[in-house]
GROMACS .gro file of C-alpha atoms in nm:
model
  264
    1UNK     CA    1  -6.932  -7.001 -10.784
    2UNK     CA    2  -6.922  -6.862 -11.117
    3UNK     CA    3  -6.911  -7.001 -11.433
    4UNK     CA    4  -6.671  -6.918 -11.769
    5UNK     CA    5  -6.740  -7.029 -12.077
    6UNK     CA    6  -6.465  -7.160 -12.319
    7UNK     CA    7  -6.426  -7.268 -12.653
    8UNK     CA    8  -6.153  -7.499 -12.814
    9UNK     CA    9  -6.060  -7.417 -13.134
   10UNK     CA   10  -5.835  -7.588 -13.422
   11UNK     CA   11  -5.629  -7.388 -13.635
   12UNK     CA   12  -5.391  -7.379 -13.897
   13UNK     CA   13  -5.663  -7.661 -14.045
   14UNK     CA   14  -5.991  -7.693 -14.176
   15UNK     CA   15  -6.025  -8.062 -13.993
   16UNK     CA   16  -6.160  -8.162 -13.656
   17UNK     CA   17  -5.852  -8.320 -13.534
   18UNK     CA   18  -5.605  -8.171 -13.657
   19UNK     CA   19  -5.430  -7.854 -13.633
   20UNK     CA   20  -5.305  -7.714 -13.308
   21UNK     CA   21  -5.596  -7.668 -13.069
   22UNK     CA   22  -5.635  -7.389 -12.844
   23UNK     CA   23  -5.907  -7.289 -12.546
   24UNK     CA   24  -6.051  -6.949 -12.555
   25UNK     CA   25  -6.195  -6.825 -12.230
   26UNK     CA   26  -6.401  -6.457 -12.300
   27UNK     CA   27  -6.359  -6.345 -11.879
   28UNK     CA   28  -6.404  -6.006 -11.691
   29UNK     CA   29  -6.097  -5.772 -11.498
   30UNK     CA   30  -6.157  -6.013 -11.194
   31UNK     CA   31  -6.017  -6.306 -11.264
   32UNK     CA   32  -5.717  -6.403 -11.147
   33UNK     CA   33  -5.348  -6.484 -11.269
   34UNK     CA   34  -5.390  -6.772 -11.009
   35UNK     CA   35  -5.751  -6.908 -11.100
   36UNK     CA   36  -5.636  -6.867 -11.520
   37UNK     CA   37  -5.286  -7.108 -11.471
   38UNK     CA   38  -5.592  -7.359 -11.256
   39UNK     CA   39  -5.820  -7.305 -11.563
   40UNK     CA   40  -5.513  -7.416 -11.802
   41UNK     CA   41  -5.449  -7.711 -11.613
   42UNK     CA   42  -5.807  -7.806 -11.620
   43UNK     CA   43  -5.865  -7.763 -11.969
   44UNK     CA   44  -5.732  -8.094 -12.207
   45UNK     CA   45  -5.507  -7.911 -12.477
   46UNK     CA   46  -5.137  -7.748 -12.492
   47UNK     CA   47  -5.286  -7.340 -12.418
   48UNK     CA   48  -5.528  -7.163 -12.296
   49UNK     CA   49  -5.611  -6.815 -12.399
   50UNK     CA   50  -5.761  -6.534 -12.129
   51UNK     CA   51  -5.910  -6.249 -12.347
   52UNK     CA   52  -6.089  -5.918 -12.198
   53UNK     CA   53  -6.316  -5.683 -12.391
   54UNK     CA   54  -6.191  -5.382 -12.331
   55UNK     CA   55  -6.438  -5.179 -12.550
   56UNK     CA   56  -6.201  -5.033 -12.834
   57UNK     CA   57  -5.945  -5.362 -12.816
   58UNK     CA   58  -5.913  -5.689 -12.603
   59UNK     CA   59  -5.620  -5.763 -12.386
   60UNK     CA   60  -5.485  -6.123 -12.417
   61UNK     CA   61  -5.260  -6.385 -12.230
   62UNK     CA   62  -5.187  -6.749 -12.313
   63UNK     CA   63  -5.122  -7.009 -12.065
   64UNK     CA   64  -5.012  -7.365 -12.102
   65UNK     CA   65  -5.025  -7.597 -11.834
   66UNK     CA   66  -4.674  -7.530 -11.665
   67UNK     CA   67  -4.697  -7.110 -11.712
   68UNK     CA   68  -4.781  -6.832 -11.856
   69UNK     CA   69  -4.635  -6.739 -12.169
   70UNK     CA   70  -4.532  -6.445 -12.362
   71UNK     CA   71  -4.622  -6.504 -12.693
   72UNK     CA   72  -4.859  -6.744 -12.853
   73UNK     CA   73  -4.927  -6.763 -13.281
   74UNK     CA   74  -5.215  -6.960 -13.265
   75UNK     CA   75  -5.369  -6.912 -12.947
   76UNK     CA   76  -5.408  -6.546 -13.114
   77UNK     CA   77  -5.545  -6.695 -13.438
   78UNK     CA   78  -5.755  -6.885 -13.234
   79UNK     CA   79  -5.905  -6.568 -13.040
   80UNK     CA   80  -5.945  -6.348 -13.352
   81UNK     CA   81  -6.166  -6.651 -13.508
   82UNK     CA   82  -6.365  -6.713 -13.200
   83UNK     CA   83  -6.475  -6.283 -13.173
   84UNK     CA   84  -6.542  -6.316 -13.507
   85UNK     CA   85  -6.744  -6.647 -13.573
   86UNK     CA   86  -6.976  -6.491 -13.217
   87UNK     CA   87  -7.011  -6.184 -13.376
   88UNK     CA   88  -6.865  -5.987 -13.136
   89UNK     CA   89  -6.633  -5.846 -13.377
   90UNK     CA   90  -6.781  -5.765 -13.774
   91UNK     CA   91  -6.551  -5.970 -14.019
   92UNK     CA   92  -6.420  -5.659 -14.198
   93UNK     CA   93  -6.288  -5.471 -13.891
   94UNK     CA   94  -5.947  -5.519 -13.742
   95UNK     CA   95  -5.895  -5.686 -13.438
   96UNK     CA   96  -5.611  -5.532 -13.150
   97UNK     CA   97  -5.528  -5.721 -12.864
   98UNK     CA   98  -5.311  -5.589 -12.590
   99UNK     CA   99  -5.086  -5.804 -12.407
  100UNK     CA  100  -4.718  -5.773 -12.201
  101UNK     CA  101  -4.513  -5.840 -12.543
  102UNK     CA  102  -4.681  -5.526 -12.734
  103UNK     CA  103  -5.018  -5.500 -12.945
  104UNK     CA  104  -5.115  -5.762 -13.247
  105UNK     CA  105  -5.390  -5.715 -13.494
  106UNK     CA  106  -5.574  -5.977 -13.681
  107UNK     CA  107  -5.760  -5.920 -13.956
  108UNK     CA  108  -5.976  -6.165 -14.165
  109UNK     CA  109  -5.849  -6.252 -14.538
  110UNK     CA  110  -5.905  -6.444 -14.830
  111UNK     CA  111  -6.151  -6.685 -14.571
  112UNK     CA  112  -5.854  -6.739 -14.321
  113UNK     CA  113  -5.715  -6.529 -14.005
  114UNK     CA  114  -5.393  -6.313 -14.051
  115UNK     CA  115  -5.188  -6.227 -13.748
  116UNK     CA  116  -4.906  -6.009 -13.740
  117UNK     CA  117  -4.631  -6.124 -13.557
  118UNK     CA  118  -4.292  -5.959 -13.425
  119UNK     CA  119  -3.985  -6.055 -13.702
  120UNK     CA  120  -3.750  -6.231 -13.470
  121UNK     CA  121  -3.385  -6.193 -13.651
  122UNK     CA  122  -3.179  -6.442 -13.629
  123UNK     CA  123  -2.782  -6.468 -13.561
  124UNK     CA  124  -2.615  -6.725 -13.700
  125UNK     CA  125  -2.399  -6.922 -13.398
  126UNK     CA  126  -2.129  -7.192 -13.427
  127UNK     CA  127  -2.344  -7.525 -13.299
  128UNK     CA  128  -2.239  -7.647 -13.003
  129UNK     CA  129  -2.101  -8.029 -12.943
  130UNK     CA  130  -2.423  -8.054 -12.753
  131UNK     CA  131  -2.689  -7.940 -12.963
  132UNK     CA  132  -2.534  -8.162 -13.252
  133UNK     CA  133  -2.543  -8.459 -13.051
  134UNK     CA  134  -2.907  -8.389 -12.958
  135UNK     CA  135  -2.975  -8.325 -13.334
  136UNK     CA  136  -2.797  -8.708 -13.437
  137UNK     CA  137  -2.699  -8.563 -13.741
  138UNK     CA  138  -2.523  -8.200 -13.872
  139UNK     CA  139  -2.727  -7.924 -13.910
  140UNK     CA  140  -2.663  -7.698 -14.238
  141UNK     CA  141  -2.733  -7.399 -14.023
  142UNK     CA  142  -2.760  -7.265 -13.643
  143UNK     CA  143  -2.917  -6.931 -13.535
  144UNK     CA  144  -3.074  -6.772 -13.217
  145UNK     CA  145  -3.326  -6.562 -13.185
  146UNK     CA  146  -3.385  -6.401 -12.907
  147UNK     CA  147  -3.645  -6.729 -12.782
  148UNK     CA  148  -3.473  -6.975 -12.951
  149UNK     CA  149  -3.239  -7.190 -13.140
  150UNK     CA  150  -3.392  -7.246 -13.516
  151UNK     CA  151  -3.194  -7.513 -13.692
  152UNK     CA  152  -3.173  -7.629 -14.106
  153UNK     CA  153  -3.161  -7.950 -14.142
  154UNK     CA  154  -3.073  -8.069 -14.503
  155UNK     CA  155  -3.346  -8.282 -14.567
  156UNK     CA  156  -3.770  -8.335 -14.455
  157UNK     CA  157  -3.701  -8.678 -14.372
  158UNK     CA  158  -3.482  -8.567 -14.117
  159UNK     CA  159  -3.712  -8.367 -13.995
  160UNK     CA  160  -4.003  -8.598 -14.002
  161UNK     CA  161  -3.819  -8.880 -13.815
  162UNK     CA  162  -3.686  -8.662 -13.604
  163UNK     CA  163  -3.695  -8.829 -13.231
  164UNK     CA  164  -3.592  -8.574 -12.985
  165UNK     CA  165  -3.453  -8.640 -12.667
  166UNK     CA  166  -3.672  -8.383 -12.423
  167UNK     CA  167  -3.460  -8.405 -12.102
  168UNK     CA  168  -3.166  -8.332 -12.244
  169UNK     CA  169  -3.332  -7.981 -12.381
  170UNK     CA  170  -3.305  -7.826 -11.983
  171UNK     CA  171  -2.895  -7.799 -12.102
  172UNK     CA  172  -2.968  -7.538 -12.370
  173UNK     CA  173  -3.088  -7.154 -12.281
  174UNK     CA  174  -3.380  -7.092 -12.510
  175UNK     CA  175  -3.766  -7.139 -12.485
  176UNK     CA  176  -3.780  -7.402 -12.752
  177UNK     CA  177  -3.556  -7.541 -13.035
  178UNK     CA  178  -3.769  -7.551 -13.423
  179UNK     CA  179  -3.612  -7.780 -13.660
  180UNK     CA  180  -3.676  -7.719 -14.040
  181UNK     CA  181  -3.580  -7.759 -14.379
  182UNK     CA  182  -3.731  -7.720 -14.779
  183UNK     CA  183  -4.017  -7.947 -14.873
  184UNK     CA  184  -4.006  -8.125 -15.133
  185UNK     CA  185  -4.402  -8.121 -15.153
  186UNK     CA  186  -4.538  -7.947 -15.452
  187UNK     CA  187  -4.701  -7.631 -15.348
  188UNK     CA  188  -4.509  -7.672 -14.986
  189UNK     CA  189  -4.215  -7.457 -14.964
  190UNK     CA  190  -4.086  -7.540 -14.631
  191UNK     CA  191  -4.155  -7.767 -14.352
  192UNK     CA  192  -4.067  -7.756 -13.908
  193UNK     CA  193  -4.126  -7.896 -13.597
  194UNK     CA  194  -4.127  -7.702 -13.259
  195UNK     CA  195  -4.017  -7.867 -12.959
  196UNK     CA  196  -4.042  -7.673 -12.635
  197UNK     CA  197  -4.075  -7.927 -12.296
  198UNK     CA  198  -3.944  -7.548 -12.079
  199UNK     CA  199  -4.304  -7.428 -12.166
  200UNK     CA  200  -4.474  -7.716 -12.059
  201UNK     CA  201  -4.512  -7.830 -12.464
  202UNK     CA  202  -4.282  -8.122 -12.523
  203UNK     CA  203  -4.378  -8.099 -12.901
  204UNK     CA  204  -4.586  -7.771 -13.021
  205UNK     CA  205  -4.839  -7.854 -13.300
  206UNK     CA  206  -4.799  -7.590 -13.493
  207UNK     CA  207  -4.608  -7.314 -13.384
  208UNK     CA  208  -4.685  -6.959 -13.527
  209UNK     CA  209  -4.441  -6.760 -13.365
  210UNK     CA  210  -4.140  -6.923 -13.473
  211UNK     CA  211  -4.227  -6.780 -13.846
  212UNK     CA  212  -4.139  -6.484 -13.695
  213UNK     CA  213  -3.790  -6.613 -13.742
  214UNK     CA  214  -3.841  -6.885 -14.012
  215UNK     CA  215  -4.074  -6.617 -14.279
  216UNK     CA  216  -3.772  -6.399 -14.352
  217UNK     CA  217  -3.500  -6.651 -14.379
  218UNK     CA  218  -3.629  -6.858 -14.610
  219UNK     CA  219  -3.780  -6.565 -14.822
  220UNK     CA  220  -3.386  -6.479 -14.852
  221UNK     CA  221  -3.292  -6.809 -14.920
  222UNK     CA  222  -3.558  -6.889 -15.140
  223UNK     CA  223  -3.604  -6.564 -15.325
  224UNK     CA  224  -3.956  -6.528 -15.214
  225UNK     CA  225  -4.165  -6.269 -15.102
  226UNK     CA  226  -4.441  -6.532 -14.951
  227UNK     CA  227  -4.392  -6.883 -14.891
  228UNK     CA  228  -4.664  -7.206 -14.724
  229UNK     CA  229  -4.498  -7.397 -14.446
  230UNK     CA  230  -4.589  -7.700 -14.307
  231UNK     CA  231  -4.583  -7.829 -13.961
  232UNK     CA  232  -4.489  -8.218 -13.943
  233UNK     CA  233  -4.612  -8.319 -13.617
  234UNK     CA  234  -4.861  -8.573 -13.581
  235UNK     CA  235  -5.143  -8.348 -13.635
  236UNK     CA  236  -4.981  -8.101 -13.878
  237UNK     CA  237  -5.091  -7.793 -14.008
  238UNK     CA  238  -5.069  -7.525 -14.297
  239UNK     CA  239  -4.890  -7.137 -14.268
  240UNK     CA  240  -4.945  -6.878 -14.499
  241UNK     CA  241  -4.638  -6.644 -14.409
  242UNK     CA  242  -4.558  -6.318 -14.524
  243UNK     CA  243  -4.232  -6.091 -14.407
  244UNK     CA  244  -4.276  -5.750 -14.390
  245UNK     CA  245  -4.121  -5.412 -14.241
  246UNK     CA  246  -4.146  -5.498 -13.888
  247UNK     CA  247  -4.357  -5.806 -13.866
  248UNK     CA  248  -4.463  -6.129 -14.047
  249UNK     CA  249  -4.841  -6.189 -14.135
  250UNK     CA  250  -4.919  -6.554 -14.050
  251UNK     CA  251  -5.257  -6.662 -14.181
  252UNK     CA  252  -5.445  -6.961 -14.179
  253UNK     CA  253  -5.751  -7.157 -14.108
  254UNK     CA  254  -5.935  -7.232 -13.865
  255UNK     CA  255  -6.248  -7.474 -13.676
  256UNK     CA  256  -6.466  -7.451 -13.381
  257UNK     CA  257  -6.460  -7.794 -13.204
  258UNK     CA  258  -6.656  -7.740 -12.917
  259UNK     CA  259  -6.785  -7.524 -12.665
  260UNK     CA  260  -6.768  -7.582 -12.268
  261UNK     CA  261  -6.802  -7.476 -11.916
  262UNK     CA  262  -6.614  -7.446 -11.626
  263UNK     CA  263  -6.687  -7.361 -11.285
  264UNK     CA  264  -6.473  -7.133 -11.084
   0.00000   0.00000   0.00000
C-alpha cells in the first residue's frame, strides 16, 4: 500500500470557502492514469491535479471526476501556490509545467499567482434556435472557440439568475458554454459563469481558461489593456487578466484549506 499526500487548495480568493477548490497530489513516474481518475473520484471537489518533479520543471494533468482533462486555469494556479507555499520552489523563480496541451509558467506577483494561458480566438457564429432557447433570452453575441461557445449577455442579472438546463447541453459540440457580460460593480469590469456537465462540472467555480477567450474580447470592447472579472457562481471568485502576444496572464489569489492522505 502506499500512501500520497494531497492538498486542497482555494483560489481565485483569499477565503476558506470560497473560490474554486482544487486537490494537489505531489506523486512519482509510477502512478497510474488508472489509479489518478480513482484518486479524483475519491477526493470531494470538481479536479484533481497529478504533478511530477521532474528536476528542471514539473509535468501536470488535471482530472475531474468523469475524465481527464486538457486544460485546467486553476488547478494550475493551485499547483504553482502549493510548490511555492512548501518551499519546493523559491518565490522569485518561475515555475514550468509540462503537460499534453504545451508548457505554462507561473510566476508569483504583486502577492498573487500569474498563469499564462493559451489566447483562445474566438469566431463569431450565427446562434442557433437551440442555444437561444437554452439561453431564455437573446444573446448580444455568439462565438466559438475552439472548446467552446462564449456568449454576451446584455445584462449581470441575466447572468446571475441564470438557471441552466444541463441535459439539454449533450445537443451542443463544445466542452462547456461561459455566459458573460459588463459589471456594473465599481472596480469589476466584467462578470461569467462556466457551465460544463461534458467534463463532469455541471457549473465550474471559477473558470480560468475561458479568459483565454474572454481577456482579449473585452479588452477590444472595452478599450483596455487589463481588466478584473468576476465569477458569479455561488462561491465566486476574482481574475486579474491580462492579453498579451500569444497568451493571457491570469492572476489571482489563493488559500491552503487542508492537507490529507490517501492510500493507494
Amino acid at each position: 500500500m502506499t500512501i500520497i499526500s494531497y492538498s486542497i487548495i482555494n483560489t481565485f480568493t483569499t477565503e476558506l470557502y470560497k473560490g474554486n477548490p482544487a486537490a494537489i497530489c505531489l506523486v512519482d513516474a509510477d502512478v497510474s492514469e488508472e489509479t489518478m481518475q480513482k484518486i479524483a473520484q475519491e477526493v470531494p471537489v470538481p479536479t484533481t491535479v497529478f504533478i511530477e518533479n521532474k528536476q528542471l520543471d514539473f509535468s501536470i494533468r488535471w482530472f475531474t471526476p468523469e475524465t481527464e482533462i486538457p486544460i485546467c486555469g486553476h488547478g494550475t494556479l493551485a499547483s504553482a501556490f502549493l510548490l511555492w507555499q512548501q518551499g519546493i520552489v523559491p518565490k522569485h523563480q518561475t515555475i514550468t509545467f509540462q503537460s499534453t496541451n504545451g508548457p505554462l509558467q507561473a510566476r508569483w506577483q504583486q502577492e498573487r499567482v500569474e498563469i499564462a494561458i493559451k489566447t483562445y480566438p474566438i469566431d463569431e457564429i450565427v446562434c442557433p434556435l437551440a442555444l437561444e432557447d437554452w439561453l431564455g433570452s437573446k444573446p448580444i453575441y455568439v462565438g466559438s472557440t475552439e472548446l467552446d461557445y462564449i456568449v454576451e449577455l446584455s445584462n449581470e442579472d441575466l447572468i446571475a439568475h441564470f438557471e441552466p438546463d444541463f441535459s439539454a447541453m449533450e445537443q451542443f459540440p463544445v466542452r462547456g458554454i461561459c455566459v458573460t457580460s459588463k459589471s456594473r460593480e465599481e472596480g469589476i469590469d466584467i462578470v461569467s459563469r462556466f457551465f460544463s456537465p461534458a467534463q463532469g462540472i455541471d457549473e465550474d467555480h471559477v473558470n480560468g481558461s475561458s479568459h483565454g477567450a474572454l481577456g482579449p474580447y473585452w479588452c477590444e470592447k472595452l478599450l483596455k489593456n487589463q481588466l478584473v472579472s468576476k465569477q458569479l457562481s455561488k462561491r465566486g471568485g476574482i481574475l486579474y487578466v491580462t492579453p498579451q502576444r500569444e497568451t493571457v496572464a491570469i492572476a489571482g489569489s489563493a488559500v491552503l484549506v487542508l492537507n490529507g492522505r490517501l492510500s493507494i
